[in-house]
CSV table of C-alpha atoms in Angstrom, one decimal:
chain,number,residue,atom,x,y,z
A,1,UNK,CA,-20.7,1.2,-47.6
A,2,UNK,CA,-19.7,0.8,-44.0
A,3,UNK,CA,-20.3,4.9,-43.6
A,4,UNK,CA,-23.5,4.6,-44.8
A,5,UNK,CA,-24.0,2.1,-42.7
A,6,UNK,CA,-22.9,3.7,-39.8
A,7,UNK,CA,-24.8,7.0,-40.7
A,8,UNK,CA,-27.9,4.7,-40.9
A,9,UNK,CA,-27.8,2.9,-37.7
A,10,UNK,CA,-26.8,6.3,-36.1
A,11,UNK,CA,-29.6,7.7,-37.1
A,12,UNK,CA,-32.4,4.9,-36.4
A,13,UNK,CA,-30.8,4.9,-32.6
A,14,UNK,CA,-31.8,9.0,-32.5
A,15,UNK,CA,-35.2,8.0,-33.7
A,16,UNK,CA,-35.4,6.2,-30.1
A,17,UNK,CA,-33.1,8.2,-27.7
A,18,UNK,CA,-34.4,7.2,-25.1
A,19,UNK,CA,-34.4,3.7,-25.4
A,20,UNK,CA,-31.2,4.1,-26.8
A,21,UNK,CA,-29.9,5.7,-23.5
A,22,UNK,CA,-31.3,2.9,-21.2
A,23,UNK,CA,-30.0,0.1,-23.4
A,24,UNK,CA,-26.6,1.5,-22.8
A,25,UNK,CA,-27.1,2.5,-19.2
A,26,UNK,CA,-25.6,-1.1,-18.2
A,27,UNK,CA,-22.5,-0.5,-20.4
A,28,UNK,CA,-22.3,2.6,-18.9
A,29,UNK,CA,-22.3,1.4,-15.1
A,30,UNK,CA,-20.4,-1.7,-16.1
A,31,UNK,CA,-17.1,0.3,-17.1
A,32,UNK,CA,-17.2,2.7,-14.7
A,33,UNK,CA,-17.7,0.0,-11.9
A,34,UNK,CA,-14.3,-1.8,-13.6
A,35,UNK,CA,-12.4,1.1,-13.5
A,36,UNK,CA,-13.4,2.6,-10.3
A,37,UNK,CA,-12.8,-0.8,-8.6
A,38,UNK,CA,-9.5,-1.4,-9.9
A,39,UNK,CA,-8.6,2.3,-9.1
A,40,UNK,CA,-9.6,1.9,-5.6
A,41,UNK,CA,-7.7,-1.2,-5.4
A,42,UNK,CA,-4.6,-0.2,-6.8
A,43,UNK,CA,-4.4,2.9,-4.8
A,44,UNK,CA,-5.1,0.4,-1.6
A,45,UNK,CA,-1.9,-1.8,-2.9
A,46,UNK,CA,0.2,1.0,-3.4
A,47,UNK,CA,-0.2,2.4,0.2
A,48,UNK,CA,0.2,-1.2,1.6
A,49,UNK,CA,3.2,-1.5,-0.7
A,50,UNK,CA,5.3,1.8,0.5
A,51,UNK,CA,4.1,1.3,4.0
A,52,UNK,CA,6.7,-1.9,3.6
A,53,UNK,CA,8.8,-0.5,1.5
A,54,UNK,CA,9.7,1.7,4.3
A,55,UNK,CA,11.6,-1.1,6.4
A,56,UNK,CA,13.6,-1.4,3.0
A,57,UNK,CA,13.3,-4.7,0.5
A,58,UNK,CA,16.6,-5.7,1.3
A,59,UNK,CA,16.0,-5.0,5.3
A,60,UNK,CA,16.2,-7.9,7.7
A,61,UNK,CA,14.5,-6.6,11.0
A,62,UNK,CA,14.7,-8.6,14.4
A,63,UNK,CA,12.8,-6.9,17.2
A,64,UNK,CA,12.4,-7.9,20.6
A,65,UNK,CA,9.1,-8.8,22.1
A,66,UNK,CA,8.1,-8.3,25.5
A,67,UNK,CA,6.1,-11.0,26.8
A,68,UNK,CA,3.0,-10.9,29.0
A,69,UNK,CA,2.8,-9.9,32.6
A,70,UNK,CA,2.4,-13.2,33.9
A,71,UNK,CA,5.8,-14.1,32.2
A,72,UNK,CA,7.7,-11.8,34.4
A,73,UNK,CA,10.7,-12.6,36.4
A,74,UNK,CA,12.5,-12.0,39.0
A,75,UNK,CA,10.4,-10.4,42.3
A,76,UNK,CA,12.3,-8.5,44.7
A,77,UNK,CA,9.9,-7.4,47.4
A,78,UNK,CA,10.5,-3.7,49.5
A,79,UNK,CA,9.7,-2.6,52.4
A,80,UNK,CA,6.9,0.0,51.0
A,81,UNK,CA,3.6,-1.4,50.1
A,82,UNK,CA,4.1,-1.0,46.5
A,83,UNK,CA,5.1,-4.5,44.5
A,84,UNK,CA,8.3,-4.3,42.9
A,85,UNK,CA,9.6,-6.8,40.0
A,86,UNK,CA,12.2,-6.9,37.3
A,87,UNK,CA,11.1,-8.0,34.0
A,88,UNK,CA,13.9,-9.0,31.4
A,89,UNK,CA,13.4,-9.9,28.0
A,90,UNK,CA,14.3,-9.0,24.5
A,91,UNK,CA,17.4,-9.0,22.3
A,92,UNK,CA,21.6,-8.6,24.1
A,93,UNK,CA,24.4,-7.1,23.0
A,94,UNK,CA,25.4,-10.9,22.6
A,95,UNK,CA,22.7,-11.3,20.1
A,96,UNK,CA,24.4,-8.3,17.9
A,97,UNK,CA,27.9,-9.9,18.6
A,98,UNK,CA,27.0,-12.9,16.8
A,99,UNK,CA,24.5,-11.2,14.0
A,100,UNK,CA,27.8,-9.5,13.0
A,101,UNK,CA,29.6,-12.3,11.6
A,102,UNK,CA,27.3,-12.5,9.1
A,103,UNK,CA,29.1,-9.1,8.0
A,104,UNK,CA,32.6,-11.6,7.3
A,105,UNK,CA,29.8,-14.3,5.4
A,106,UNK,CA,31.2,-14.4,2.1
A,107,UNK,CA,28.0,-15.2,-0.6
A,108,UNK,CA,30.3,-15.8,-3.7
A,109,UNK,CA,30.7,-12.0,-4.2
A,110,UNK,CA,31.7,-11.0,-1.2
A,111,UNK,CA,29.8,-10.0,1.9
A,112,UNK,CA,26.5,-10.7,2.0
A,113,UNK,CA,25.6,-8.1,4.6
A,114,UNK,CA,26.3,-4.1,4.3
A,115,UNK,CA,25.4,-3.2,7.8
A,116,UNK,CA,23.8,-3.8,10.5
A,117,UNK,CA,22.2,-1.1,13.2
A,118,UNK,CA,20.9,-2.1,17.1
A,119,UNK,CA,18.4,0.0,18.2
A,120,UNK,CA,17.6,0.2,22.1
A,121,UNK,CA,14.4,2.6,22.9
A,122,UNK,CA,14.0,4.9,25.8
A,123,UNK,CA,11.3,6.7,27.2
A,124,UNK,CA,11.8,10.0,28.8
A,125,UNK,CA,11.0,13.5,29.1
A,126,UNK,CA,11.8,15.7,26.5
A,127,UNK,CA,12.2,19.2,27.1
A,128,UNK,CA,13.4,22.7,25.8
A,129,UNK,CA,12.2,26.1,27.9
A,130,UNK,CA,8.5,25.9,28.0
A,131,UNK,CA,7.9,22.9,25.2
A,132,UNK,CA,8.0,19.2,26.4
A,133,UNK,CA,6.9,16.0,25.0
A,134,UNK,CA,5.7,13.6,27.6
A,135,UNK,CA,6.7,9.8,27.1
A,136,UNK,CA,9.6,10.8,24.2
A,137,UNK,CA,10.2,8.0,21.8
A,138,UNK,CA,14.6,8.1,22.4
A,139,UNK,CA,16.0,5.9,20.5
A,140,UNK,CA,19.8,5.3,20.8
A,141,UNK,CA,21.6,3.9,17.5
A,142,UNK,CA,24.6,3.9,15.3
A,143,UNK,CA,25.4,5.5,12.3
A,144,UNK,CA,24.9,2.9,10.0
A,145,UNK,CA,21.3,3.3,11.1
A,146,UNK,CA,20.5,6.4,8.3
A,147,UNK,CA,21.3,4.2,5.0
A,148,UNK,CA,19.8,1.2,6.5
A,149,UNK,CA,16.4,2.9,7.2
A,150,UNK,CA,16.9,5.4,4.4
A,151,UNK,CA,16.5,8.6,7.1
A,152,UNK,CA,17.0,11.8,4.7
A,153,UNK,CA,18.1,14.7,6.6
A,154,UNK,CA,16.6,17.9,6.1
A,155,UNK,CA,19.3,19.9,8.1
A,156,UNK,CA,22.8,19.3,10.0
A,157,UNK,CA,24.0,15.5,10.8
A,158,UNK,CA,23.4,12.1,11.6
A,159,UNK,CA,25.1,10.5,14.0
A,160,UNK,CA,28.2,9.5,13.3
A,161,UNK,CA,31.6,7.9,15.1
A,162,UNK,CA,33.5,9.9,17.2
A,163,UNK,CA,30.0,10.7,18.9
A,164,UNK,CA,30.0,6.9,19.9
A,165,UNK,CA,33.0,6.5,21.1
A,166,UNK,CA,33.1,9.8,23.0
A,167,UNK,CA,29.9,8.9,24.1
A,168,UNK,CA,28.9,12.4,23.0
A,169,UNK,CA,25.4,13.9,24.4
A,170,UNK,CA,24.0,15.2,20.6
A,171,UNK,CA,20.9,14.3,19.6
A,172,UNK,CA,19.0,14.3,16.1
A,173,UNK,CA,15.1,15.0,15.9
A,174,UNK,CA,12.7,14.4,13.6
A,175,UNK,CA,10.2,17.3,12.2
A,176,UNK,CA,7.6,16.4,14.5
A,177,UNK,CA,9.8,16.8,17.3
A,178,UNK,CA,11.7,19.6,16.2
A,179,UNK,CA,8.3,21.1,15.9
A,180,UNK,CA,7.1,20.1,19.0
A,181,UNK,CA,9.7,21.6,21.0
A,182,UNK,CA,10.9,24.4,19.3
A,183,UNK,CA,8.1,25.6,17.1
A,184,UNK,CA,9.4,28.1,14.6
A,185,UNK,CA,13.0,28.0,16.6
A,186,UNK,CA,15.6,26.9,14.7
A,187,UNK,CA,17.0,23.9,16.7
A,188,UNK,CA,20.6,23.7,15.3
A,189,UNK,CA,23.2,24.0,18.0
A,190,UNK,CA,20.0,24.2,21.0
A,191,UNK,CA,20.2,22.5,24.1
A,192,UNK,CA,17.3,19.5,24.7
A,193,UNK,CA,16.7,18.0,28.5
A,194,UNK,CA,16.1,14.2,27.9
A,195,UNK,CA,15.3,13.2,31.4
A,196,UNK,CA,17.6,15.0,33.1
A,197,UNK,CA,20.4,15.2,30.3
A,198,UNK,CA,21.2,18.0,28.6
A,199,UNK,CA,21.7,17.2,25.0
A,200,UNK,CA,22.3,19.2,21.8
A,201,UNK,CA,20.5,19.4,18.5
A,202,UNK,CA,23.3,18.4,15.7
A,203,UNK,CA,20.8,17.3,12.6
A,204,UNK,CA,16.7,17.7,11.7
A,205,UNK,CA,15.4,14.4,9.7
A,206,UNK,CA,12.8,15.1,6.5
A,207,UNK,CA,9.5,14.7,7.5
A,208,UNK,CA,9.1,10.9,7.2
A,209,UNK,CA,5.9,8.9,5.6
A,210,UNK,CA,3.9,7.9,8.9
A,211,UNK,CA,2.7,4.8,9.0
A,212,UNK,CA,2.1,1.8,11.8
A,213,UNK,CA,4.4,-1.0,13.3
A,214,UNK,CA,5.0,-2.2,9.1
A,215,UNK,CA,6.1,1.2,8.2
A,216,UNK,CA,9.6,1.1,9.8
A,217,UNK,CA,9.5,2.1,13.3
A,218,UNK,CA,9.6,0.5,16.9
A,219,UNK,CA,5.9,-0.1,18.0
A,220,UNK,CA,3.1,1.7,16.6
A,221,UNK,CA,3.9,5.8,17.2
A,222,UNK,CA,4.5,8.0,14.5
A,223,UNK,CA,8.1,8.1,13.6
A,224,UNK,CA,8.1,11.5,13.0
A,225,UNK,CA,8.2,12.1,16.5
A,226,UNK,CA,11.7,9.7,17.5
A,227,UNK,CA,14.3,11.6,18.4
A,228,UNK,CA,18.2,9.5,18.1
A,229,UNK,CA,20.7,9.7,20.5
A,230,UNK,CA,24.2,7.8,20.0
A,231,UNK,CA,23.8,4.2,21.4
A,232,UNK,CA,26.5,4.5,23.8
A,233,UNK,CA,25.4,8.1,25.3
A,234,UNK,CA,22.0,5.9,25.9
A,235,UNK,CA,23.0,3.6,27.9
A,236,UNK,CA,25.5,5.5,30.2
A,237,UNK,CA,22.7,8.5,31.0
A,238,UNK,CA,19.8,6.2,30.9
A,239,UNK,CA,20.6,3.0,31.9
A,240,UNK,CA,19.5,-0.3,30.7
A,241,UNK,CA,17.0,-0.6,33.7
A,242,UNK,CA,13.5,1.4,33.1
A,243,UNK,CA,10.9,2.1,35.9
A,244,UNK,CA,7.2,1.8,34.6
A,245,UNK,CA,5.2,3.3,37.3
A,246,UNK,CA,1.2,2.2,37.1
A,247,UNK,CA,-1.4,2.3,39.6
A,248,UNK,CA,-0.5,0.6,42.8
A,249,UNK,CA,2.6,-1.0,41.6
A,250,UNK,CA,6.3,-0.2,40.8
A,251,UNK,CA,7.7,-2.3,38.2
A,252,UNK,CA,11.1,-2.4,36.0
A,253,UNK,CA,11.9,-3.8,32.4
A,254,UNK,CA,15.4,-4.3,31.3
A,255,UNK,CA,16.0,-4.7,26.9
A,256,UNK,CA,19.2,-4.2,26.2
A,257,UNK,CA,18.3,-3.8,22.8
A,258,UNK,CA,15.1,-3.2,21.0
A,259,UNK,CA,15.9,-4.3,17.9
A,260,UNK,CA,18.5,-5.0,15.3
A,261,UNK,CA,18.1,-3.9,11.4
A,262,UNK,CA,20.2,-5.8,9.0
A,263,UNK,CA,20.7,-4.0,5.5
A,264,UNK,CA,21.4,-7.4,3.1
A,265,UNK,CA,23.5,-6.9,0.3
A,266,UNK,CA,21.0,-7.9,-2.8
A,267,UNK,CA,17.5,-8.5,-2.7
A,268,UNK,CA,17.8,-12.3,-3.9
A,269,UNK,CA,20.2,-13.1,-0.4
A,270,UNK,CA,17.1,-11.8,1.8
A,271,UNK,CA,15.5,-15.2,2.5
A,272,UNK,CA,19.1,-16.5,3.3
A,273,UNK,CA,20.3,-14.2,5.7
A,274,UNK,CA,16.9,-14.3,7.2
A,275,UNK,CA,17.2,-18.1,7.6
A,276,UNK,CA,20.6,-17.7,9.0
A,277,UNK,CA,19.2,-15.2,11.6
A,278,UNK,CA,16.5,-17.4,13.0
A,279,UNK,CA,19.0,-20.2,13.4
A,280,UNK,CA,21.5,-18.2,15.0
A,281,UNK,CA,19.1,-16.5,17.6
A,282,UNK,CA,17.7,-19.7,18.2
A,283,UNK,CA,21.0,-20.9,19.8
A,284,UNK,CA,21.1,-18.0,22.1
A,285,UNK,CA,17.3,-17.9,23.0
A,286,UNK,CA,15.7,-20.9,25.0
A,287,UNK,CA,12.3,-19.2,24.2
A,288,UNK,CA,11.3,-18.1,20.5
A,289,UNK,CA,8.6,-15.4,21.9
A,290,UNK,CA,11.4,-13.1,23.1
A,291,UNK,CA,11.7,-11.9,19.8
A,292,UNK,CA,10.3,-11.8,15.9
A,293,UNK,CA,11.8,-11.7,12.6
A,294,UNK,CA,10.6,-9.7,10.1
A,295,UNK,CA,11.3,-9.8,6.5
A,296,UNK,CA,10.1,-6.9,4.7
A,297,UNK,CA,10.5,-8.5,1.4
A,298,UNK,CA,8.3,-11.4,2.0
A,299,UNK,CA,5.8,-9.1,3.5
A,300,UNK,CA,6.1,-7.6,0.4
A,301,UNK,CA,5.4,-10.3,-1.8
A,302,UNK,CA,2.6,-11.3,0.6
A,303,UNK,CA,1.1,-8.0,0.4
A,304,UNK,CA,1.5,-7.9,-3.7
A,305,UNK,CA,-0.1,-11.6,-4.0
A,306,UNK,CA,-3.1,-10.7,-1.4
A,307,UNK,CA,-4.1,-7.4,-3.8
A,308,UNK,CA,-3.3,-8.9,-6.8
A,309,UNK,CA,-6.6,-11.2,-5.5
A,310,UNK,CA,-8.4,-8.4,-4.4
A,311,UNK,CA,-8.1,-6.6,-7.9
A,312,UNK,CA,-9.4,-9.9,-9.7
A,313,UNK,CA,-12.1,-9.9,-7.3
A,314,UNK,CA,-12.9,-6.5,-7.5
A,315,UNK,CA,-12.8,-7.3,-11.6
A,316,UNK,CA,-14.9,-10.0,-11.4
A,317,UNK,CA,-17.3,-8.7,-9.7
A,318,UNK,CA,-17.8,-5.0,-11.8
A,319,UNK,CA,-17.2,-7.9,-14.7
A,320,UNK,CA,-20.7,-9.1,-14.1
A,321,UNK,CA,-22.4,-5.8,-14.7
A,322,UNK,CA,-20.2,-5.7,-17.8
A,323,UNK,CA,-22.0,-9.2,-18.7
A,324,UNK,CA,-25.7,-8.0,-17.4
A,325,UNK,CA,-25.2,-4.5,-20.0
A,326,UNK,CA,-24.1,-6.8,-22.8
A,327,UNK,CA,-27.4,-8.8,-21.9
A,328,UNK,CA,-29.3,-5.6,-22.4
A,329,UNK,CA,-28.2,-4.7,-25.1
A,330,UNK,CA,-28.8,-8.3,-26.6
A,331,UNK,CA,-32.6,-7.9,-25.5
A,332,UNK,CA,-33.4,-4.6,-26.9
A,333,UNK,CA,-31.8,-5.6,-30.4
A,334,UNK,CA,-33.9,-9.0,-30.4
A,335,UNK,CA,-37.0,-6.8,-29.8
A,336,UNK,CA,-35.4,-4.1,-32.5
A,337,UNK,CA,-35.5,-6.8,-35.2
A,338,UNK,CA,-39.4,-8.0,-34.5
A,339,UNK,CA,-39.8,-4.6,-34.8
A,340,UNK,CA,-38.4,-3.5,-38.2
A,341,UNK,CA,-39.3,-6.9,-39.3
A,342,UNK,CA,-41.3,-5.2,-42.3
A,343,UNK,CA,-38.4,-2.3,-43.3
A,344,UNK,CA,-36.1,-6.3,-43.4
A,345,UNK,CA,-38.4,-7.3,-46.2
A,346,UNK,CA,-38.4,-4.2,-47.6
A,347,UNK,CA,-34.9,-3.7,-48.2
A,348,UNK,CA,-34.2,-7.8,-49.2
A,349,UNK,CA,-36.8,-7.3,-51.7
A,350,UNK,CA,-34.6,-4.7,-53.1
A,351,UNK,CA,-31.9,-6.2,-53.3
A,352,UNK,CA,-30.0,-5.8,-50.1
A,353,UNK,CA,-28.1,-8.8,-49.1
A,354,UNK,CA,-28.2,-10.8,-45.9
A,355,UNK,CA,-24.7,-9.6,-45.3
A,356,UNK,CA,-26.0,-6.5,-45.2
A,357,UNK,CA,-28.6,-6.7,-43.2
A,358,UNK,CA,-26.5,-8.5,-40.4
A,359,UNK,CA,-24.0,-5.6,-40.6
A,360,UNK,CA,-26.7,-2.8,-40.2
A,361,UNK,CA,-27.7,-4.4,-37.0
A,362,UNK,CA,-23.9,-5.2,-36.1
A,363,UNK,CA,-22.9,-1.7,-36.3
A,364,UNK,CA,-25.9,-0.3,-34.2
A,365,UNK,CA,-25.3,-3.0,-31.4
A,366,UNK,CA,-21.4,-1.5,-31.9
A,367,UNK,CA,-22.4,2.3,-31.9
A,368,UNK,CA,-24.5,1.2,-28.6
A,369,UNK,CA,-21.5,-0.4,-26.6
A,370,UNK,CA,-19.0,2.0,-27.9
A,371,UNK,CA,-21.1,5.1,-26.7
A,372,UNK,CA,-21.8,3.3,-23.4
A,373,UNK,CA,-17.8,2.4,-23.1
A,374,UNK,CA,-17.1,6.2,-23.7
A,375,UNK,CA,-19.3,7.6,-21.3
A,376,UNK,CA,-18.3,4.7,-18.6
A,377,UNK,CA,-14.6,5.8,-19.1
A,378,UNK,CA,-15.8,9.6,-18.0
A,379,UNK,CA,-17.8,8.5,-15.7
A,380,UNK,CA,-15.0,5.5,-14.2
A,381,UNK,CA,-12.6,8.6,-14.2
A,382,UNK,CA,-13.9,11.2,-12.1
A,383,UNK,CA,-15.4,8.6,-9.3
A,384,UNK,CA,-11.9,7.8,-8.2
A,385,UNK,CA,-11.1,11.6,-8.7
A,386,UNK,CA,-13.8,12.5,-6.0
A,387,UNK,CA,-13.2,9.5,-3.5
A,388,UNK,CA,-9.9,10.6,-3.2
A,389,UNK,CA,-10.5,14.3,-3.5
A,390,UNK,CA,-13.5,14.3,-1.0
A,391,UNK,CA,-12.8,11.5,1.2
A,392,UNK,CA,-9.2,11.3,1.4
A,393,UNK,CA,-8.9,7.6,0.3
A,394,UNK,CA,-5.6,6.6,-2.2
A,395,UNK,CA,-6.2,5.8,-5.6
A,396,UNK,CA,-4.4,5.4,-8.9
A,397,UNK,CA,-6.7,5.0,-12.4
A,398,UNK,CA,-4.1,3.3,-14.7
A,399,UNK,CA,-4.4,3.1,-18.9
A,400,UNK,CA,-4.5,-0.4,-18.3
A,401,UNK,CA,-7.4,-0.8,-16.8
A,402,UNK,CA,-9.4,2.0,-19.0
A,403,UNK,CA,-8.3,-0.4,-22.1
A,404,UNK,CA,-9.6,-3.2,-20.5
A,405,UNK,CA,-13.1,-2.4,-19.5
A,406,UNK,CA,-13.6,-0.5,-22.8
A,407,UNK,CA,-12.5,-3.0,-24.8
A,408,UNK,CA,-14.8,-5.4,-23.1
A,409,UNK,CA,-17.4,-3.1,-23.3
A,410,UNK,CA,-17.2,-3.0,-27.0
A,411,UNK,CA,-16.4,-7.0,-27.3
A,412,UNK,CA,-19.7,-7.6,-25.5
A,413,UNK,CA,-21.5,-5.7,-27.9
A,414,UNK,CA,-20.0,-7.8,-30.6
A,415,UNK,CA,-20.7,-11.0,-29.1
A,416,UNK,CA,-24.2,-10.0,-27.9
A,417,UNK,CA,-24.7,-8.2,-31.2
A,418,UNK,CA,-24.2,-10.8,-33.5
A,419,UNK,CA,-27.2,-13.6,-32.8
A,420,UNK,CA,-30.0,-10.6,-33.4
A,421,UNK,CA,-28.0,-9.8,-36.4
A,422,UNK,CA,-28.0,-13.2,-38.1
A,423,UNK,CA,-31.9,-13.5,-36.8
A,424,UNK,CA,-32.3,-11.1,-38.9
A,425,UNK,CA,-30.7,-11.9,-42.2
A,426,UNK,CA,-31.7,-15.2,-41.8
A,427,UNK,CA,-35.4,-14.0,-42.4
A,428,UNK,CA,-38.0,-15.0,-45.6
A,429,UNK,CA,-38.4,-11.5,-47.1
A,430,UNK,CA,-41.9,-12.7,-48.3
A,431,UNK,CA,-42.9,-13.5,-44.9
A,432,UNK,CA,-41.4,-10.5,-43.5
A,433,UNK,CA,-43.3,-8.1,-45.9
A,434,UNK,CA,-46.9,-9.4,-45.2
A,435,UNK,CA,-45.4,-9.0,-41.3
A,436,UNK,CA,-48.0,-5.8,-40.3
């Protein structure tokens, strides 16, 4: 029975293609819309997510901030014409003394800290023959620095201890600086002018997921182009006092450190040791502004809730076309049954039941929203497809979602199916057959 049935309502839908097509032309837009939406708004949430993933989940980050010019101190005046001033901010090596007794802090199961990496950041010169990078990112660091931030090497070493403590002049670059100054030159074992330091190439990083200031590095420059010196070889060639030359003025910053990452041992101690850090610093800092705290994991979490949002907006609102098809459909099938009001009459007066007559129009209103899901799900498909194919922009199509819209699609034809169905059953089959 239900075959027939289906064959039947198949076939009085061919009789009107047309109509058939623009009934489920709402369907049609309203799954694709949901699927194409969420896609875009998944593919958003995951590039947010592994931007901050980058800084690790169980990463605490401190960095130093550099306040704003009128906050500068110290003014030594010279005899030329230029103005001269001393401007000192940011994290110590006191700061990283007393962050490192959190690496004794027992949290029930031992140390609640694994390591914990200072970073101080240079700018200079970098140079080999004819190839230079004006305004190199240097950063000096400490081994522990490569598991903290998760730095794969692609070739040779990281830094590692004896380079500290002979204060050794070796330097690790990352591909884009490796490619920047030696092109297709195999930098292993070459010699690199930093400033006016000669320094050699002992490791090549993997080519690192860029990104801005929530991706992992210090400011917003690619990391690809850093290039790590030991920590120790940093501060005896290039000092702790900068010159920043602009027009009509000489001026000089000292940071003794730009930052300090702080690898926590399990993801649930985060907000603790995070805590702790703030009230530490806060004994050694009279102002809060010389430096921020940044917890990847509750950006994290932030980032997740704020998308989560977006997707249920983005739902709701390809939802409502969903809702306006389903309306359609509703229409058309009212004005279906005036129509055939005569064949109704016909086929109660012959015996056919009213439960058969509501599941003729049932299974039409069905075959209409399933076509429509189908078709949506193709279409919903290949629009992510080509906005990431054409214009470059992330996006991820999960089964999830594809379940979802179709099996709305197909619920709203039940719901909006049934009332013209039981319309009509419900009708007198004398009065339908004198219908004309």
């Amino acid at each position: 029975m239900w075959l027939a049935t289906f064959k039947l309502a198949v076939r009085n839908l061919l009789l009107h293609k047309l109509r058939s097509f623009l009934t489920v032309l709402g369907t049609i837009l309203g799954v694709a819309s949901v699927i194409a939406m969420l896609s875009v708004g998944e593919g958003s949430k995951k590039a947010a997510v592994d931007q901050i993933r980058q800084l690790g989940a169980t990463n605490v980050i401190v960095r130093s901030v550099k306040p704003g010019a009128n906050a500068q101190g110290g003014n030594n005046s010279s005899s030329s014409a230029e103005a001269s001033a001393v401007l000192t901010f940011g994290l110590k090596h006191e700061d990283l003394r007393v962050l490192e007794g959190l690496m004794h802090a027992d949290g029930g199961r031992g140390s609640i800290v694994k390591h914990i990496a200072p970073l101080s950041l240079f700018r200079k010169t970098a140079s080999h023959g004819r190839y230079r990078i004006e305004n190199a990112r240097i950063v000096g660091t400490v081994p522990e620095l490569q598991p903290v931030k998760n730095l794969q090497l692609d070739r040779g070493r990281f830094i590692d201890a004896s380079d500290l403590s002979d204060l050794a002049n070796v330097v690790v670059l990352s591909q884009g600086a490796a490619r920047s100054l030696f092109g297709f030159e195999d930098p292993l074992g070459q010699p690199v002018l930093l400033g006016d330091g000669a320094f050699r190439v002992v490791g090549i990083l993997r080519q690192q997921a860029s990104g801005n200031e929530a991706a992992g590095q210090i400011g917003s420059d690619d990391l690809n182009e850093d290039v790590y010196v030991p920590i120790t070889a940093a501060r005896s060639r290039f000092g702790e006092l900068q010159r920043i030359v602009s027009a009509g003025s000489r001026t000089y910053e000292r940071n003794q450190l730009s930052e300090i990452a702080i690898a926590v041992e399990a993801e649930e101690m985060v907000p603790q040791v995070a805590e702790m850090v703030r009230k530490l610093l806060s004994t050694k800092h009279k102002i809060d502004n010389e430096y921020e705290v940044v917890v990847p994991l509750e950006l994290l979490q932030q980032a997740e809730h704020e998308k989560r949002i977006w997707n249920i907006v983005l739902g709701s609102i390809a939802g409502i076309s969903l809702l306006v098809g389903g309306i359609g459909i509703m229409n058309i099938m009212l004005a279906t049954v005036t129509e055939r009001t005569r064949e109704i009459g016909i086929r109660r007066a012959i015996g056919a039941k009213r439960g058969d007559i509501t599941r003729q129009f049932l299974v039409e209103t069905v075959v209409l929203s399933t076509t429509g899901g189908l078709i949506g799900i193709f279409l919903g498909v290949s629009i992510p497809w080509a906005v990431t194919h054409f214009v470059g922009i992330p996006t991820i199509t999960s089964t999830w979602s594809i379940i979802v819209a179709f099996g709305i699609s197909v619920l709203t034809g039940v719901i909006f199916g049934v009332y013209p169905a039981q319309k009509a059953a419900r009708m007198n089959p004398i009065e339908a057959l004198r219908h004309q």
